[in-house]
Coordinates of C-alpha atoms and ligand atoms in Angstrom, one line a residue:
M23 CA -37.0 -24.1 33.2
G24 CA -35.0 -26.7 31.0
K25 CA -35.5 -24.6 27.4
Q26 CA -36.3 -21.6 27.9
V27 CA -40.0 -19.8 27.0
N28 CA -39.9 -16.4 24.7
L29 CA -40.3 -13.9 26.2
Y30 CA -41.4 -10.9 23.9
S31 CA -41.6 -7.3 25.5
F32 CA -43.3 -4.4 23.2
P33 CA -43.3 -0.2 23.5
S34 CA -47.1 -0.4 22.7
V35 CA -50.5 -2.6 22.2
D36 CA -50.3 -1.6 19.0
T37 CA -46.2 -3.1 18.1
L38 CA -47.5 -6.0 20.2
A39 CA -50.4 -7.1 17.5
T40 CA -48.4 -6.6 14.8
A41 CA -45.9 -9.0 15.8
L42 CA -47.9 -10.9 16.9
R43 CA -49.7 -10.9 13.8
S44 CA -46.8 -12.5 11.6
Y45 CA -46.7 -15.3 14.4
L46 CA -50.1 -16.4 13.9
I47 CA -49.5 -16.0 10.1
S48 CA -46.6 -18.8 10.9
C49 CA -48.6 -21.3 12.9
Q50 CA -51.5 -21.0 10.8
E51 CA -48.5 -21.8 7.8
A52 CA -47.5 -24.9 10.1
G53 CA -50.7 -26.1 10.8
L54 CA -51.9 -25.9 7.3
E55 CA -48.3 -27.8 6.0
R56 CA -48.9 -30.3 8.7
H57 CA -52.8 -31.2 8.3
G58 CA -53.8 -29.1 6.2
V59 CA -56.2 -26.9 8.8
F60 CA -55.0 -24.8 11.5
K61 CA -56.3 -26.0 15.1
V62 CA -56.6 -23.1 17.1
G63 CA -57.9 -22.7 21.3
V64 CA -58.0 -19.4 22.4
S65 CA -59.4 -18.2 25.6
G66 CA -61.4 -15.4 27.0
G67 CA -60.6 -12.4 29.3
S68 CA -58.2 -9.1 27.5
L69 CA -56.9 -11.8 24.6
P70 CA -59.8 -11.7 22.1
K71 CA -59.1 -7.9 22.0
T72 CA -56.1 -7.8 21.2
L73 CA -55.9 -10.4 19.2
A74 CA -59.1 -9.1 16.7
Q75 CA -56.5 -5.6 16.3
A76 CA -53.8 -8.5 15.3
L77 CA -56.2 -10.1 13.4
L78 CA -58.3 -7.4 11.4
A79 CA -55.6 -5.6 9.7
P80 CA -55.4 -5.6 6.3
A81 CA -53.1 -8.4 5.5
K82 CA -48.9 -7.1 3.5
D83 CA -49.1 -9.2 1.6
E84 CA -50.4 -12.2 -0.2
S85 CA -47.9 -14.4 2.8
D86 CA -49.9 -11.7 5.8
E87 CA -53.5 -13.1 4.3
V88 CA -55.0 -15.1 7.2
K89 CA -56.7 -18.1 5.5
W90 CA -59.9 -17.8 7.9
E91 CA -62.0 -20.6 6.0
S92 CA -58.9 -22.8 7.7
W93 CA -59.3 -21.9 11.0
E94 CA -60.6 -24.0 13.6
I95 CA -61.3 -22.4 17.0
F96 CA -61.6 -24.6 19.9
F97 CA -62.2 -22.3 23.9
A98 CA -59.4 -22.9 26.1
D99 CA -62.4 -22.5 28.6
E100 CA -65.7 -21.5 28.5
R101 CA -68.2 -20.5 31.1
A102 CA -71.4 -22.3 32.1
V103 CA -73.5 -20.0 30.1
P104 CA -76.0 -19.1 27.4
L105 CA -73.5 -18.3 24.6
N106 CA -74.9 -14.4 23.9
H107 CA -74.4 -14.1 27.8
E108 CA -72.1 -11.3 28.8
D109 CA -70.3 -13.7 30.4
S110 CA -69.4 -16.0 27.5
N111 CA -65.6 -16.4 26.5
Y112 CA -67.6 -17.1 22.7
A113 CA -70.3 -14.2 23.2
L114 CA -66.8 -11.8 23.9
L115 CA -64.9 -13.1 20.7
K116 CA -67.8 -13.0 18.5
K117 CA -68.2 -8.8 19.6
E118 CA -64.2 -8.3 19.6
L119 CA -63.3 -9.9 16.8
L120 CA -66.0 -12.6 14.3
D121 CA -68.4 -10.3 13.3
K122 CA -66.6 -7.4 12.4
L123 CA -65.1 -9.8 9.4
P124 CA -65.1 -8.0 6.9
Q125 CA -68.0 -8.5 4.2
G126 CA -67.7 -11.5 2.2
T127 CA -64.6 -13.1 4.4
P128 CA -65.2 -17.0 4.2
Q129 CA -66.1 -17.7 7.5
P130 CA -63.8 -19.8 10.1
T131 CA -65.2 -23.2 12.1
V132 CA -66.0 -22.3 15.5
H133 CA -67.1 -25.3 18.4
T134 CA -68.9 -23.9 20.8
I135 CA -69.9 -25.8 24.2
D136 CA -73.7 -27.6 24.4
E137 CA -75.8 -25.5 25.3
S138 CA -78.4 -27.9 26.4
V139 CA -76.5 -28.8 28.9
L140 CA -75.3 -26.0 31.2
D141 CA -77.2 -27.0 34.7
D142 CA -74.6 -30.6 34.7
T143 CA -70.6 -29.1 34.2
Q144 CA -69.9 -32.4 34.0
E145 CA -72.0 -33.3 31.1
L146 CA -70.8 -30.0 28.9
A147 CA -67.2 -30.7 29.3
D148 CA -68.0 -34.2 28.7
R149 CA -69.5 -33.0 25.7
Y150 CA -67.3 -30.6 24.6
E151 CA -64.6 -33.5 25.1
Q152 CA -66.1 -35.5 22.3
T153 CA -66.3 -32.0 20.4
L154 CA -62.1 -32.3 19.8
V155 CA -62.6 -36.0 20.1
R156 CA -64.7 -35.8 16.1
S157 CA -61.7 -33.7 15.9
F158 CA -58.9 -34.7 16.9
A159 CA -58.9 -38.6 16.5
S160 CA -59.8 -40.6 18.7
R161 CA -59.0 -41.1 22.6
D162 CA -57.8 -44.6 21.3
S163 CA -56.0 -43.8 19.4
V164 CA -54.6 -40.6 20.2
K165 CA -53.8 -39.9 23.7
L166 CA -54.0 -36.1 23.8
P167 CA -54.6 -34.1 21.0
I168 CA -52.1 -31.4 19.6
F169 CA -53.7 -27.9 19.0
D170 CA -51.7 -25.9 15.9
L171 CA -51.8 -23.2 18.6
L172 CA -53.5 -22.3 21.8
L173 CA -53.7 -18.4 22.5
L174 CA -53.6 -18.1 26.2
G175 CA -54.2 -14.9 29.3
C176 CA -52.3 -14.2 32.6
G177 CA -54.5 -14.0 35.1
P178 CA -53.7 -11.4 37.7
D179 CA -53.9 -14.3 40.3
G180 CA -51.5 -16.9 37.6
H181 CA -54.4 -18.3 36.0
T182 CA -54.6 -19.6 32.9
C183 CA -57.2 -20.9 30.6
S184 CA -59.9 -22.0 34.6
L185 CA -56.5 -23.2 35.9
F186 CA -56.7 -21.4 39.4
P187 CA -53.3 -21.2 41.5
G188 CA -54.2 -24.6 44.5
H189 CA -56.8 -26.2 42.5
E190 CA -57.1 -29.5 42.4
L191 CA -57.8 -29.5 38.5
L192 CA -53.9 -28.9 38.2
R193 CA -53.2 -32.7 39.1
E194 CA -55.7 -34.0 36.5
T195 CA -54.1 -36.6 34.6
E196 CA -57.4 -37.8 32.2
A197 CA -59.2 -36.0 31.0
W198 CA -59.0 -33.5 27.7
V199 CA -61.3 -31.2 29.6
S200 CA -62.4 -30.9 33.3
P201 CA -65.6 -28.6 34.5
I202 CA -64.6 -26.1 37.8
E203 CA -67.8 -25.1 40.3
D204 CA -65.7 -23.2 42.1
S205 CA -63.8 -20.8 40.1
P206 CA -62.8 -17.7 42.7
K207 CA -63.1 -15.3 39.4
P208 CA -67.0 -14.6 39.1
P209 CA -68.5 -16.8 37.7
P210 CA -67.4 -20.0 39.2
R211 CA -68.9 -23.1 36.7
R212 CA -66.9 -23.5 33.6
I213 CA -65.5 -25.7 31.9
T214 CA -61.4 -25.7 31.1
L215 CA -58.1 -27.4 28.6
T216 CA -56.3 -30.3 31.6
L217 CA -53.0 -29.0 32.0
P218 CA -51.8 -32.0 29.6
V219 CA -53.6 -30.9 26.9
V220 CA -52.9 -27.1 27.3
T221 CA -48.9 -28.2 27.2
H222 CA -49.4 -30.9 24.8
A223 CA -49.7 -28.2 21.9
V224 CA -47.2 -27.7 19.8
R225 CA -47.0 -24.4 20.6
V226 CA -48.7 -22.2 22.6
A227 CA -48.4 -18.0 23.3
F228 CA -49.6 -15.6 26.2
V229 CA -51.1 -12.2 25.7
A230 CA -50.0 -10.2 29.0
T231 CA -51.1 -6.1 29.1
G232 CA -50.8 -3.9 31.5
S233 CA -48.9 -2.4 34.6
G234 CA -51.6 -4.3 37.1
K235 CA -49.7 -7.9 35.7
K236 CA -46.7 -7.0 37.0
E237 CA -46.5 -8.2 39.8
I238 CA -47.6 -12.0 38.6
M239 CA -45.4 -11.7 36.0
K240 CA -42.3 -11.3 38.3
D241 CA -43.5 -14.2 40.6
I242 CA -44.0 -16.4 37.1
F243 CA -41.0 -16.1 35.6
E244 CA -38.8 -15.3 39.0
E245 CA -39.5 -17.7 42.0
G246 CA -42.4 -20.1 39.6
K247 CA -44.4 -20.6 43.1
G248 CA -46.8 -23.3 41.3
L249 CA -48.4 -20.7 39.6
P250 CA -50.7 -22.3 35.9
C251 CA -49.1 -20.0 33.8
A252 CA -46.1 -21.2 35.9
L253 CA -47.1 -25.3 35.3
V254 CA -46.9 -24.2 31.6
N255 CA -43.6 -22.6 31.2
E256 CA -42.3 -25.5 32.6
A257 CA -43.8 -28.3 30.7
T258 CA -43.2 -26.3 27.1
G259 CA -40.1 -24.2 27.3
E260 CA -39.0 -23.5 24.2
R261 CA -42.4 -23.7 22.5
C262 CA -44.1 -21.2 24.8
S263 CA -43.7 -17.7 23.3
W264 CA -45.1 -14.7 26.0
F265 CA -46.3 -11.3 23.6
V266 CA -46.1 -8.7 26.5
D267 CA -45.9 -4.6 26.9
N268 CA -43.7 -3.7 28.4
A269 CA -45.9 -1.8 31.5
A270 CA -46.5 -5.9 32.1
V271 CA -43.3 -7.0 32.6
E272 CA -41.7 -3.8 34.2
G273 CA -39.1 -4.6 36.9
V274 CA -39.0 -8.4 35.8
S275 CA -35.0 -9.7 34.8
Y276 CA -36.0 -13.1 33.2
P277 CA -34.8 -12.1 29.9
K278 CA -36.4 -10.4 26.7
R279 CA -36.2 -11.4 22.8
P280 CA -36.2 -9.3 20.1
F281 CA -39.3 -10.2 18.5
S282 CA -38.5 -13.2 15.4
L283 CA -40.1 -16.0 13.9
Ligands
LIG327 O1 -61.4 -16.2 33.7 C1 -61.2 -15.8 32.4 O2 -59.8 -15.3 32.6 C2 -58.0 -15.5 31.8 C3 -57.4 -14.4 32.6 O3 -58.1 -12.8 32.0 P1 -57.7 -11.2 31.0 O4 -58.7 -10.7 31.1 O5 -56.6 -11.4 32.6 O6 -56.8 -11.5 30.6 C4 -58.7 -15.7 30.9 O7 -57.8 -15.8 30.0 C5 -59.5 -16.9 30.8 O8 -60.5 -17.3 29.6 C6 -61.2 -16.8 31.0 O9 -61.8 -17.5 31.4

């Protein structure tokens, strides 16, 4: 690894969520300064719950405010299911976070998949890529979209987004969004941002909690093993931050840093 990724470990999910909130606000402000909006990609799995805990907390003061009207939310990966299906990452984010925004809160822009093409995952991926093209600029003018922040999870097998260990999708170099029909974790049919897009983001943050993650955290941080999360670490270095609880990194020798912005 070149410049080291930031590994922040907290005694509880509550303290993690407080730090994550400060980090998100600083990414939001950097995005606003850069181009007047905050473009963030979010994951499914366990992330939306912790994200909600971070973002639904009342602002401490003006500098701690979530400027929802400036948020453009994309999905780091999505399952090829209707948006109201229990497996949908959008449905999960809606249930955990969006539906809980206090009444009168200005709404963020949320870029969902096109439900009319669920039976064709290549078309589903192509249409989501077009959504990115419309927001980030055409593929002729930019090689890759640049997210202000990607919020990622880490599966117990080391997958992130819908990029799974040993899968051929890890070698994708052209597409921004790819279909996958054989996800080892159900449901099998999904779309995902590709590795070049993930590693091109201004900042990448992983959130991983619970003792169920400690074995894979050792593999990622001590050996790498070509795991998708390790590939993101290697390509992003200091642009990458991990927000974990102590249980998730018990026995992991990689140096932890005190959290600071
Ligand atoms: O299937 C998925 O899993 C990963 C990891 O989920 P977690 O529950 O272990 O945090 C998630 O990041 C991804 O978005 C999702 O589709």
